Amino acid sequence: MRKRMIAGNWKMNKTFSEAVVLAEGLARELEGGTGDVDVVVAPPTINLKGVAEVIEKEEAPFALSAQNAYWQESGAYTGETAPNMLEAVGATHCIIGHSERRDYFGETDEDINKKAKALMAHGIVPISCCGESLDIREAGTHVAFVVDQIKKDTAGLEITDPSKYVIAYEPIWAIGTGKTATADDAQEVCGAIRATLVEIFGDETAAGIRILYGGSANPSNIAGFLEKEDVDGALVGGASLKADGFADMVRSAMA
Ligand code: PGA
């Protein structure tokens, strides 16, 4: 069945040397292994290589993720990073469609869909984010909104190995605000996402795709989310910037 995943999104935090120190700290915290839990860290692009070197040197039990990628293979796209460049520095995962990218950089579901296809063509696991704003939540249309995002984000994807496509449900009103959704709120939407995946890909594939919760997840609240049937882990922002706290979250998922 589905292995749990705990992924740390470092966002635009940590210089190169600070990222190396954080990765080394996490390698020490997790030196006993992570059992059945897949652990992933997503440093800023410029720090990927440094963290990859720590993972290799320390034989650290976590995988490397980028926070974004472009869908073209190469060319005149100033400031962008192609999937093969991520692959070349050891990134095996890539967050796409984070609400910060949608809100501040105008990314659309169509962009996110193209990114997923480009990454999967290189064997990189997308961690594809979805989630509603406070307005939508208050209007009570959040389930329909997220289901629509999922349909657009996955349009035409060929998922042969469901462990290699991950979804993160992140209600925008709970990101970085200290305001968490309840575990029941998370299950309501994650359950609807699973039902949508069944419609699109069939039972077997849908049962193998991990759905993470994200939004002010921390060492004290993670256990409650993980109890829910369709919550397979967490995408952690703020609380992933401290090695000990993030390792505690991994240990909660191992329990
Ligand atoms: P947060 O961020 O845990 O700081 O709320 C989660 C995310 O945006 O991925």
PDB file of N, CA and C in Angstrom, residues 16-101:
ATOM      1  N   PHE A  16      23.486  28.979   0.947  1.00  0.00           N
ATOM      2  CA  PHE A  16      24.124  27.695   0.618  1.00  0.00           C
ATOM      3  C   PHE A  16      24.680  27.023   1.873  1.00  0.00           C
ATOM      4  N   SER A  17      25.481  27.767   2.649  1.00  0.00           N
ATOM      5  CA  SER A  17      26.111  27.125   3.804  1.00  0.00           C
ATOM      6  C   SER A  17      25.076  26.776   4.874  1.00  0.00           C
ATOM      7  N   GLU A  18      24.067  27.607   5.016  1.00  0.00           N
ATOM      8  CA  GLU A  18      23.012  27.286   5.995  1.00  0.00           C
ATOM      9  C   GLU A  18      22.223  26.035   5.578  1.00  0.00           C
ATOM     10  N   ALA A  19      22.015  25.900   4.280  1.00  0.00           N
ATOM     11  CA  ALA A  19      21.279  24.721   3.786  1.00  0.00           C
ATOM     12  C   ALA A  19      22.089  23.450   4.054  1.00  0.00           C
ATOM     13  N   VAL A  20      23.397  23.551   3.861  1.00  0.00           N
ATOM     14  CA  VAL A  20      24.270  22.392   4.124  1.00  0.00           C
ATOM     15  C   VAL A  20      24.201  22.025   5.605  1.00  0.00           C
ATOM     16  N   VAL A  21      24.246  23.030   6.468  1.00  0.00           N
ATOM     17  CA  VAL A  21      24.184  22.771   7.912  1.00  0.00           C
ATOM     18  C   VAL A  21      22.846  22.118   8.284  1.00  0.00           C
ATOM     19  N   LEU A  22      21.763  22.616   7.714  1.00  0.00           N
ATOM     20  CA  LEU A  22      20.447  22.035   8.021  1.00  0.00           C
ATOM     21  C   LEU A  22      20.371  20.583   7.538  1.00  0.00           C
ATOM     22  N   ALA A  23      20.871  20.341   6.337  1.00  0.00           N
ATOM     23  CA  ALA A  23      20.843  18.962   5.803  1.00  0.00           C
ATOM     24  C   ALA A  23      21.717  18.040   6.657  1.00  0.00           C
ATOM     25  N   GLU A  24      22.865  18.552   7.093  1.00  0.00           N
ATOM     26  CA  GLU A  24      23.735  17.723   7.948  1.00  0.00           C
ATOM     27  C   GLU A  24      23.045  17.416   9.279  1.00  0.00           C
ATOM     28  N   GLY A  25      22.380  18.421   9.819  1.00  0.00           N
ATOM     29  CA  GLY A  25      21.656  18.231  11.076  1.00  0.00           C
ATOM     30  C   GLY A  25      20.565  17.183  10.919  1.00  0.00           C
ATOM     31  N   LEU A  26      19.857  17.243   9.798  1.00  0.00           N
ATOM     32  CA  LEU A  26      18.776  16.287   9.568  1.00  0.00           C
ATOM     33  C   LEU A  26      19.347  14.880   9.358  1.00  0.00           C
ATOM     34  N   ALA A  27      20.478  14.811   8.672  1.00  0.00           N
ATOM     35  CA  ALA A  27      21.120  13.499   8.472  1.00  0.00           C
ATOM     36  C   ALA A  27      21.480  12.884   9.829  1.00  0.00           C
ATOM     37  N   ARG A  28      21.963  13.724  10.745  1.00  0.00           N
ATOM     38  CA  ARG A  28      22.306  13.217  12.091  1.00  0.00           C
ATOM     39  C   ARG A  28      21.056  12.762  12.826  1.00  0.00           C
ATOM     40  N   GLU A  29      20.014  13.593  12.766  1.00  0.00           N
ATOM     41  CA  GLU A  29      18.764  13.255  13.460  1.00  0.00           C
ATOM     42  C   GLU A  29      18.175  11.936  12.962  1.00  0.00           C
ATOM     43  N   LEU A  30      18.348  11.692  11.668  1.00  0.00           N
ATOM     44  CA  LEU A  30      17.677  10.528  11.067  1.00  0.00           C
ATOM     45  C   LEU A  30      18.647   9.379  10.802  1.00  0.00           C
ATOM     46  N   GLU A  31      19.794   9.401  11.500  1.00  0.00           N
ATOM     47  CA  GLU A  31      20.795   8.389  11.123  1.00  0.00           C
ATOM     48  C   GLU A  31      20.340   6.965  11.400  1.00  0.00           C
ATOM     49  N   GLY A  32      19.344   6.806  12.266  1.00  0.00           N
ATOM     50  CA  GLY A  32      18.815   5.460  12.521  1.00  0.00           C
ATOM     51  C   GLY A  32      17.858   4.988  11.431  1.00  0.00           C
ATOM     52  N   GLY A  33      17.623   5.813  10.427  1.00  0.00           N
ATOM     53  CA  GLY A  33      16.715   5.435   9.340  1.00  0.00           C
ATOM     54  C   GLY A  33      15.322   6.003   9.541  1.00  0.00           C
ATOM     55  N   THR A  34      14.501   5.838   8.537  1.00  0.00           N
ATOM     56  CA  THR A  34      13.151   6.411   8.588  1.00  0.00           C
ATOM     57  C   THR A  34      12.086   5.328   8.405  1.00  0.00           C
ATOM     58  N   GLY A  35      12.482   4.081   8.640  1.00  0.00           N
ATOM     59  CA  GLY A  35      11.521   2.981   8.549  1.00  0.00           C
ATOM     60  C   GLY A  35      10.833   2.964   7.203  1.00  0.00           C
ATOM     61  N   ASP A  36       9.518   2.977   7.271  1.00  0.00           N
ATOM     62  CA  ASP A  36       8.712   2.866   6.060  1.00  0.00           C
ATOM     63  C   ASP A  36       8.302   4.215   5.510  1.00  0.00           C
ATOM     64  N   VAL A  37       8.924   5.271   6.010  1.00  0.00           N
ATOM     65  CA  VAL A  37       8.484   6.622   5.625  1.00  0.00           C
ATOM     66  C   VAL A  37       9.455   7.212   4.590  1.00  0.00           C
ATOM     67  N   ASP A  38       8.914   7.721   3.509  1.00  0.00           N
ATOM     68  CA  ASP A  38       9.740   8.447   2.539  1.00  0.00           C
ATOM     69  C   ASP A  38       9.900   9.884   3.027  1.00  0.00           C
ATOM     70  N   VAL A  39      11.137  10.313   3.140  1.00  0.00           N
ATOM     71  CA  VAL A  39      11.406  11.689   3.593  1.00  0.00           C
ATOM     72  C   VAL A  39      12.058  12.447   2.435  1.00  0.00           C
ATOM     73  N   VAL A  40      11.611  13.667   2.250  1.00  0.00           N
ATOM     74  CA  VAL A  40      12.073  14.483   1.120  1.00  0.00           C
ATOM     75  C   VAL A  40      12.342  15.887   1.638  1.00  0.00           C
ATOM     76  N   VAL A  41      13.414  16.514   1.165  1.00  0.00           N
ATOM     77  CA  VAL A  41      13.611  17.935   1.494  1.00  0.00           C
ATOM     78  C   VAL A  41      13.738  18.739   0.204  1.00  0.00           C
ATOM     79  N   ALA A  42      13.170  19.939   0.236  1.00  0.00           N
ATOM     80  CA  ALA A  42      13.154  20.795  -0.952  1.00  0.00           C
ATOM     81  C   ALA A  42      13.812  22.135  -0.648  1.00  0.00           C
ATOM     82  N   PRO A  43      15.127  22.207  -0.829  1.00  0.00           N
ATOM     83  CA  PRO A  43      15.823  23.487  -0.632  1.00  0.00           C
ATOM     84  C   PRO A  43      15.664  24.378  -1.868  1.00  0.00           C
ATOM     85  N   PRO A  44      16.012  25.656  -1.758  1.00  0.00           N
ATOM     86  CA  PRO A  44      16.032  26.518  -2.940  1.00  0.00           C
ATOM     87  C   PRO A  44      16.947  25.927  -4.027  1.00  0.00           C
ATOM     88  N   THR A  45      16.631  26.197  -5.267  1.00  0.00           N
ATOM     89  CA  THR A  45      17.354  25.594  -6.406  1.00  0.00           C
ATOM     90  C   THR A  45      18.868  25.717  -6.279  1.00  0.00           C
ATOM     91  N   ILE A  46      19.317  26.901  -5.869  1.00  0.00           N
ATOM     92  CA  ILE A  46      20.764  27.134  -5.855  1.00  0.00           C
ATOM     93  C   ILE A  46      21.476  26.287  -4.794  1.00  0.00           C
ATOM     94  N   ASN A  47      20.697  25.726  -3.868  1.00  0.00           N
ATOM     95  CA  ASN A  47      21.298  24.903  -2.807  1.00  0.00           C
ATOM     96  C   ASN A  47      21.139  23.407  -3.044  1.00  0.00           C
ATOM     97  N   LEU A  48      20.521  23.039  -4.161  1.00  0.00           N
ATOM     98  CA  LEU A  48      20.256  21.609  -4.399  1.00  0.00           C
ATOM     99  C   LEU A  48      21.549  20.793  -4.399  1.00  0.00           C
ATOM    100  N   LYS A  49      22.538  21.291  -5.107  1.00  0.00           N
ATOM    101  CA  LYS A  49      23.786  20.531  -5.237  1.00  0.00           C
ATOM    102  C   LYS A  49      24.447  20.325  -3.869  1.00  0.00           C
ATOM    103  N   GLY A  50      24.445  21.380  -3.072  1.00  0.00           N
ATOM    104  CA  GLY A  50      25.065  21.278  -1.738  1.00  0.00           C
ATOM    105  C   GLY A  50      24.364  20.247  -0.876  1.00  0.00           C
ATOM    106  N   VAL A  51      23.041  20.223  -0.934  1.00  0.00           N
ATOM    107  CA  VAL A  51      22.284  19.250  -0.129  1.00  0.00           C
ATOM    108  C   VAL A  51      22.475  17.839  -0.703  1.00  0.00           C
ATOM    109  N   ALA A  52      22.565  17.750  -2.041  1.00  0.00           N
ATOM    110  CA  ALA A  52      22.819  16.434  -2.670  1.00  0.00           C
ATOM    111  C   ALA A  52      24.147  15.869  -2.177  1.00  0.00           C
ATOM    112  N   GLU A  53      25.136  16.731  -2.026  1.00  0.00           N
ATOM    113  CA  GLU A  53      26.446  16.256  -1.564  1.00  0.00           C
ATOM    114  C   GLU A  53      26.384  15.763  -0.120  1.00  0.00           C
ATOM    115  N   VAL A  54      25.599  16.452   0.701  1.00  0.00           N
ATOM    116  CA  VAL A  54      25.429  15.991   2.091  1.00  0.00           C
ATOM    117  C   VAL A  54      24.750  14.611   2.101  1.00  0.00           C
ATOM    118  N   ILE A  55      23.708  14.476   1.291  1.00  0.00           N
ATOM    119  CA  ILE A  55      22.964  13.203   1.251  1.00  0.00           C
ATOM    120  C   ILE A  55      23.921  12.074   0.858  1.00  0.00           C
ATOM    121  N   GLU A  56      24.758  12.349  -0.136  1.00  0.00           N
ATOM    122  CA  GLU A  56      25.667  11.309  -0.597  1.00  0.00           C
ATOM    123  C   GLU A  56      26.723  10.977   0.458  1.00  0.00           C
ATOM    124  N   LYS A  57      27.326  12.023   1.003  1.00  0.00           N
ATOM    125  CA  LYS A  57      28.415  11.827   1.959  1.00  0.00           C
ATOM    126  C   LYS A  57      27.922  11.144   3.233  1.00  0.00           C
ATOM    127  N   GLU A  58      26.781  11.581   3.729  1.00  0.00           N
ATOM    128  CA  GLU A  58      26.270  11.052   5.008  1.00  0.00           C
ATOM    129  C   GLU A  58      25.380   9.823   4.807  1.00  0.00           C
ATOM    130  N   GLU A  59      25.191   9.425   3.554  1.00  0.00           N
ATOM    131  CA  GLU A  59      24.214   8.365   3.239  1.00  0.00           C
ATOM    132  C   GLU A  59      22.887   8.641   3.957  1.00  0.00           C
ATOM    133  N   ALA A  60      22.457   9.870   3.832  1.00  0.00           N
ATOM    134  CA  ALA A  60      21.264  10.325   4.566  1.00  0.00           C
ATOM    135  C   ALA A  60      20.003   9.692   3.977  1.00  0.00           C
ATOM    136  N   PRO A  61      19.047   9.334   4.862  1.00  0.00           N
ATOM    137  CA  PRO A  61      17.852   8.638   4.379  1.00  0.00           C
ATOM    138  C   PRO A  61      16.759   9.596   3.918  1.00  0.00           C
ATOM    139  N   PHE A  62      17.141  10.599   3.154  1.00  0.00           N
ATOM    140  CA  PHE A  62      16.099  11.452   2.585  1.00  0.00           C
ATOM    141  C   PHE A  62      16.435  11.800   1.145  1.00  0.00           C
ATOM    142  N   ALA A  63      15.382  12.112   0.405  1.00  0.00           N
ATOM    143  CA  ALA A  63      15.519  12.404  -1.019  1.00  0.00           C
ATOM    144  C   ALA A  63      15.476  13.909  -1.239  1.00  0.00           C
ATOM    145  N   LEU A  64      15.915  14.294  -2.422  1.00  0.00           N
ATOM    146  CA  LEU A  64      16.071  15.709  -2.741  1.00  0.00           C
ATOM    147  C   LEU A  64      14.988  16.169  -3.720  1.00  0.00           C
ATOM    148  N   SER A  65      14.386  17.291  -3.383  1.00  0.00           N
ATOM    149  CA  SER A  65      13.331  17.834  -4.242  1.00  0.00           C
ATOM    150  C   SER A  65      13.648  19.280  -4.601  1.00  0.00           C
ATOM    151  N   ALA A  66      13.256  19.657  -5.810  1.00  0.00           N
ATOM    152  CA  ALA A  66      13.257  21.074  -6.172  1.00  0.00           C
ATOM    153  C   ALA A  66      11.906  21.658  -5.769  1.00  0.00           C
ATOM    154  N   GLN A  67      11.806  22.967  -5.845  1.00  0.00           N
ATOM    155  CA  GLN A  67      10.542  23.641  -5.486  1.00  0.00           C
ATOM    156  C   GLN A  67       9.754  24.080  -6.715  1.00  0.00           C
ATOM    157  N   ASN A  68      10.391  23.947  -7.880  1.00  0.00           N
ATOM    158  CA  ASN A  68       9.761  24.421  -9.111  1.00  0.00           C
ATOM    159  C   ASN A  68      10.627  23.961 -10.282  1.00  0.00           C
ATOM    160  N   ALA A  69      10.036  23.900 -11.452  1.00  0.00           N
ATOM    161  CA  ALA A  69      10.793  23.602 -12.676  1.00  0.00           C
ATOM    162  C   ALA A  69      10.019  24.180 -13.844  1.00  0.00           C
ATOM    163  N   TYR A  70      10.688  24.318 -14.970  1.00  0.00           N
ATOM    164  CA  TYR A  70       9.990  24.742 -16.185  1.00  0.00           C
ATOM    165  C   TYR A  70       9.750  23.513 -17.047  1.00  0.00           C
ATOM    166  N   TRP A  71       8.811  23.614 -17.986  1.00  0.00           N
ATOM    167  CA  TRP A  71       8.467  22.417 -18.753  1.00  0.00           C
ATOM    168  C   TRP A  71       9.281  22.246 -20.023  1.00  0.00           C
ATOM    169  N   GLN A  72      10.002  23.302 -20.438  1.00  0.00           N
ATOM    170  CA  GLN A  72      10.813  23.168 -21.652  1.00  0.00           C
ATOM    171  C   GLN A  72      12.132  22.468 -21.324  1.00  0.00           C
ATOM    172  N   GLU A  73      12.726  21.867 -22.338  1.00  0.00           N
ATOM    173  CA  GLU A  73      13.967  21.102 -22.147  1.00  0.00           C
ATOM    174  C   GLU A  73      15.197  22.005 -22.049  1.00  0.00           C
ATOM    175  N   SER A  74      15.161  23.126 -22.774  1.00  0.00           N
ATOM    176  CA  SER A  74      16.287  24.063 -22.762  1.00  0.00           C
ATOM    177  C   SER A  74      15.857  25.268 -23.589  1.00  0.00           C
ATOM    178  N   GLY A  75      16.692  26.297 -23.578  1.00  0.00           N
ATOM    179  CA  GLY A  75      16.396  27.420 -24.470  1.00  0.00           C
ATOM    180  C   GLY A  75      16.358  28.762 -23.771  1.00  0.00           C
ATOM    181  N   ALA A  76      15.766  29.728 -24.445  1.00  0.00           N
ATOM    182  CA  ALA A  76      15.791  31.116 -23.995  1.00  0.00           C
ATOM    183  C   ALA A  76      14.662  31.372 -22.998  1.00  0.00           C
ATOM    184  N   TYR A  77      14.833  30.885 -21.781  1.00  0.00           N
ATOM    185  CA  TYR A  77      13.831  31.046 -20.712  1.00  0.00           C
ATOM    186  C   TYR A  77      14.563  31.539 -19.465  1.00  0.00           C
ATOM    187  N   THR A  78      14.994  32.769 -19.520  1.00  0.00           N
ATOM    188  CA  THR A  78      15.845  33.341 -18.482  1.00  0.00           C
ATOM    189  C   THR A  78      15.282  33.093 -17.081  1.00  0.00           C
ATOM    190  N   GLY A  79      16.128  32.563 -16.248  1.00  0.00           N
ATOM    191  CA  GLY A  79      15.747  32.382 -14.843  1.00  0.00           C
ATOM    192  C   GLY A  79      15.091  31.051 -14.547  1.00  0.00           C
ATOM    193  N   GLU A  80      14.801  30.262 -15.561  1.00  0.00           N
ATOM    194  CA  GLU A  80      14.091  28.995 -15.329  1.00  0.00           C
ATOM    195  C   GLU A  80      15.062  27.815 -15.228  1.00  0.00           C
ATOM    196  N   THR A  81      14.549  26.710 -14.739  1.00  0.00           N
ATOM    197  CA  THR A  81      15.359  25.498 -14.570  1.00  0.00           C
ATOM    198  C   THR A  81      14.641  24.326 -15.222  1.00  0.00           C
ATOM    199  N   ALA A  82      15.342  23.594 -16.087  1.00  0.00           N
ATOM    200  CA  ALA A  82      14.724  22.474 -16.807  1.00  0.00           C
ATOM    201  C   ALA A  82      14.825  21.191 -15.976  1.00  0.00           C
ATOM    202  N   PRO A  83      13.893  20.258 -16.205  1.00  0.00           N
ATOM    203  CA  PRO A  83      13.912  19.004 -15.453  1.00  0.00           C
ATOM    204  C   PRO A  83      15.254  18.253 -15.545  1.00  0.00           C
ATOM    205  N   ASN A  84      15.879  18.248 -16.725  1.00  0.00           N
ATOM    206  CA  ASN A  84      17.143  17.486 -16.817  1.00  0.00           C
ATOM    207  C   ASN A  84      18.251  18.120 -15.974  1.00  0.00           C
ATOM    208  N   MET A  85      18.123  19.421 -15.713  1.00  0.00           N
ATOM    209  CA  MET A  85      19.124  20.090 -14.853  1.00  0.00           C
ATOM    210  C   MET A  85      18.923  19.667 -13.398  1.00  0.00           C
ATOM    211  N   LEU A  86      17.672  19.492 -13.030  1.00  0.00           N
ATOM    212  CA  LEU A  86      17.387  19.018 -11.657  1.00  0.00           C
ATOM    213  C   LEU A  86      17.900  17.600 -11.501  1.00  0.00           C
ATOM    214  N   GLU A  87      17.605  16.799 -12.509  1.00  0.00           N
ATOM    215  CA  GLU A  87      18.033  15.401 -12.508  1.00  0.00           C
ATOM    216  C   GLU A  87      19.563  15.327 -12.364  1.00  0.00           C
ATOM    217  N   ALA A  88      20.255  16.200 -13.079  1.00  0.00           N
ATOM    218  CA  ALA A  88      21.719  16.153 -13.097  1.00  0.00           C
ATOM    219  C   ALA A  88      22.342  16.468 -11.738  1.00  0.00           C
ATOM    220  N   VAL A  89      21.629  17.191 -10.879  1.00  0.00           N
ATOM    221  CA  VAL A  89      22.191  17.469  -9.551  1.00  0.00           C
ATOM    222  C   VAL A  89      21.592  16.545  -8.484  1.00  0.00           C
ATOM    223  N   GLY A  90      20.832  15.567  -8.908  1.00  0.00           N
ATOM    224  CA  GLY A  90      20.372  14.551  -7.947  1.00  0.00           C
ATOM    225  C   GLY A  90      18.978  14.773  -7.383  1.00  0.00           C
ATOM    226  N   ALA A  91      18.231  15.719  -7.951  1.00  0.00           N
ATOM    227  CA  ALA A  91      16.849  15.889  -7.459  1.00  0.00           C
ATOM    228  C   ALA A  91      15.982  14.775  -8.037  1.00  0.00           C
ATOM    229  N   THR A  92      15.219  14.128  -7.172  1.00  0.00           N
ATOM    230  CA  THR A  92      14.341  13.034  -7.597  1.00  0.00           C
ATOM    231  C   THR A  92      12.872  13.442  -7.522  1.00  0.00           C
ATOM    232  N   HIS A  93      12.599  14.586  -6.891  1.00  0.00           N
ATOM    233  CA  HIS A  93      11.243  15.069  -6.694  1.00  0.00           C
ATOM    234  C   HIS A  93      11.203  16.560  -7.049  1.00  0.00           C
ATOM    235  N   CYS A  94      10.025  17.066  -7.316  1.00  0.00           N
ATOM    236  CA  CYS A  94       9.887  18.510  -7.543  1.00  0.00           C
ATOM    237  C   CYS A  94       8.479  18.954  -7.151  1.00  0.00           C
ATOM    238  N   ILE A  95       8.411  19.930  -6.274  1.00  0.00           N
ATOM    239  CA  ILE A  95       7.114  20.530  -5.918  1.00  0.00           C
ATOM    240  C   ILE A  95       6.640  21.340  -7.127  1.00  0.00           C
ATOM    241  N   ILE A  96       5.384  21.217  -7.465  1.00  0.00           N
ATOM    242  CA  ILE A  96       4.825  22.080  -8.523  1.00  0.00           C
ATOM    243  C   ILE A  96       3.471  22.626  -8.066  1.00  0.00           C
ATOM    244  N   GLY A  97       3.154  23.795  -8.572  1.00  0.00           N
ATOM    245  CA  GLY A  97       1.833  24.360  -8.319  1.00  0.00           C
ATOM    246  C   GLY A  97       1.599  24.808  -6.896  1.00  0.00           C
ATOM    247  N   HIS A  98       2.674  25.108  -6.186  1.00  0.00           N
ATOM    248  CA  HIS A  98       2.473  25.634  -4.829  1.00  0.00           C
ATOM    249  C   HIS A  98       1.631  26.914  -4.912  1.00  0.00           C
ATOM    250  N   SER A  99       0.806  27.146  -3.921  1.00  0.00           N
ATOM    251  CA  SER A  99      -0.090  28.315  -3.983  1.00  0.00           C
ATOM    252  C   SER A  99       0.690  29.623  -4.059  1.00  0.00           C
ATOM    253  N   GLU A 100       1.919  29.634  -3.502  1.00  0.00           N
ATOM    254  CA  GLU A 100       2.723  30.860  -3.612  1.00  0.00           C
ATOM    255  C   GLU A 100       3.116  31.108  -5.068  1.00  0.00           C
ATOM    256  N   ARG A 101       3.371  30.044  -5.807  1.00  0.00           N
ATOM    257  CA  ARG A 101       3.696  30.201  -7.234  1.00  0.00           C
ATOM    258  C   ARG A 101       2.447  30.575  -8.022  1.00  0.00           C
TER     259      ARG A 101
END
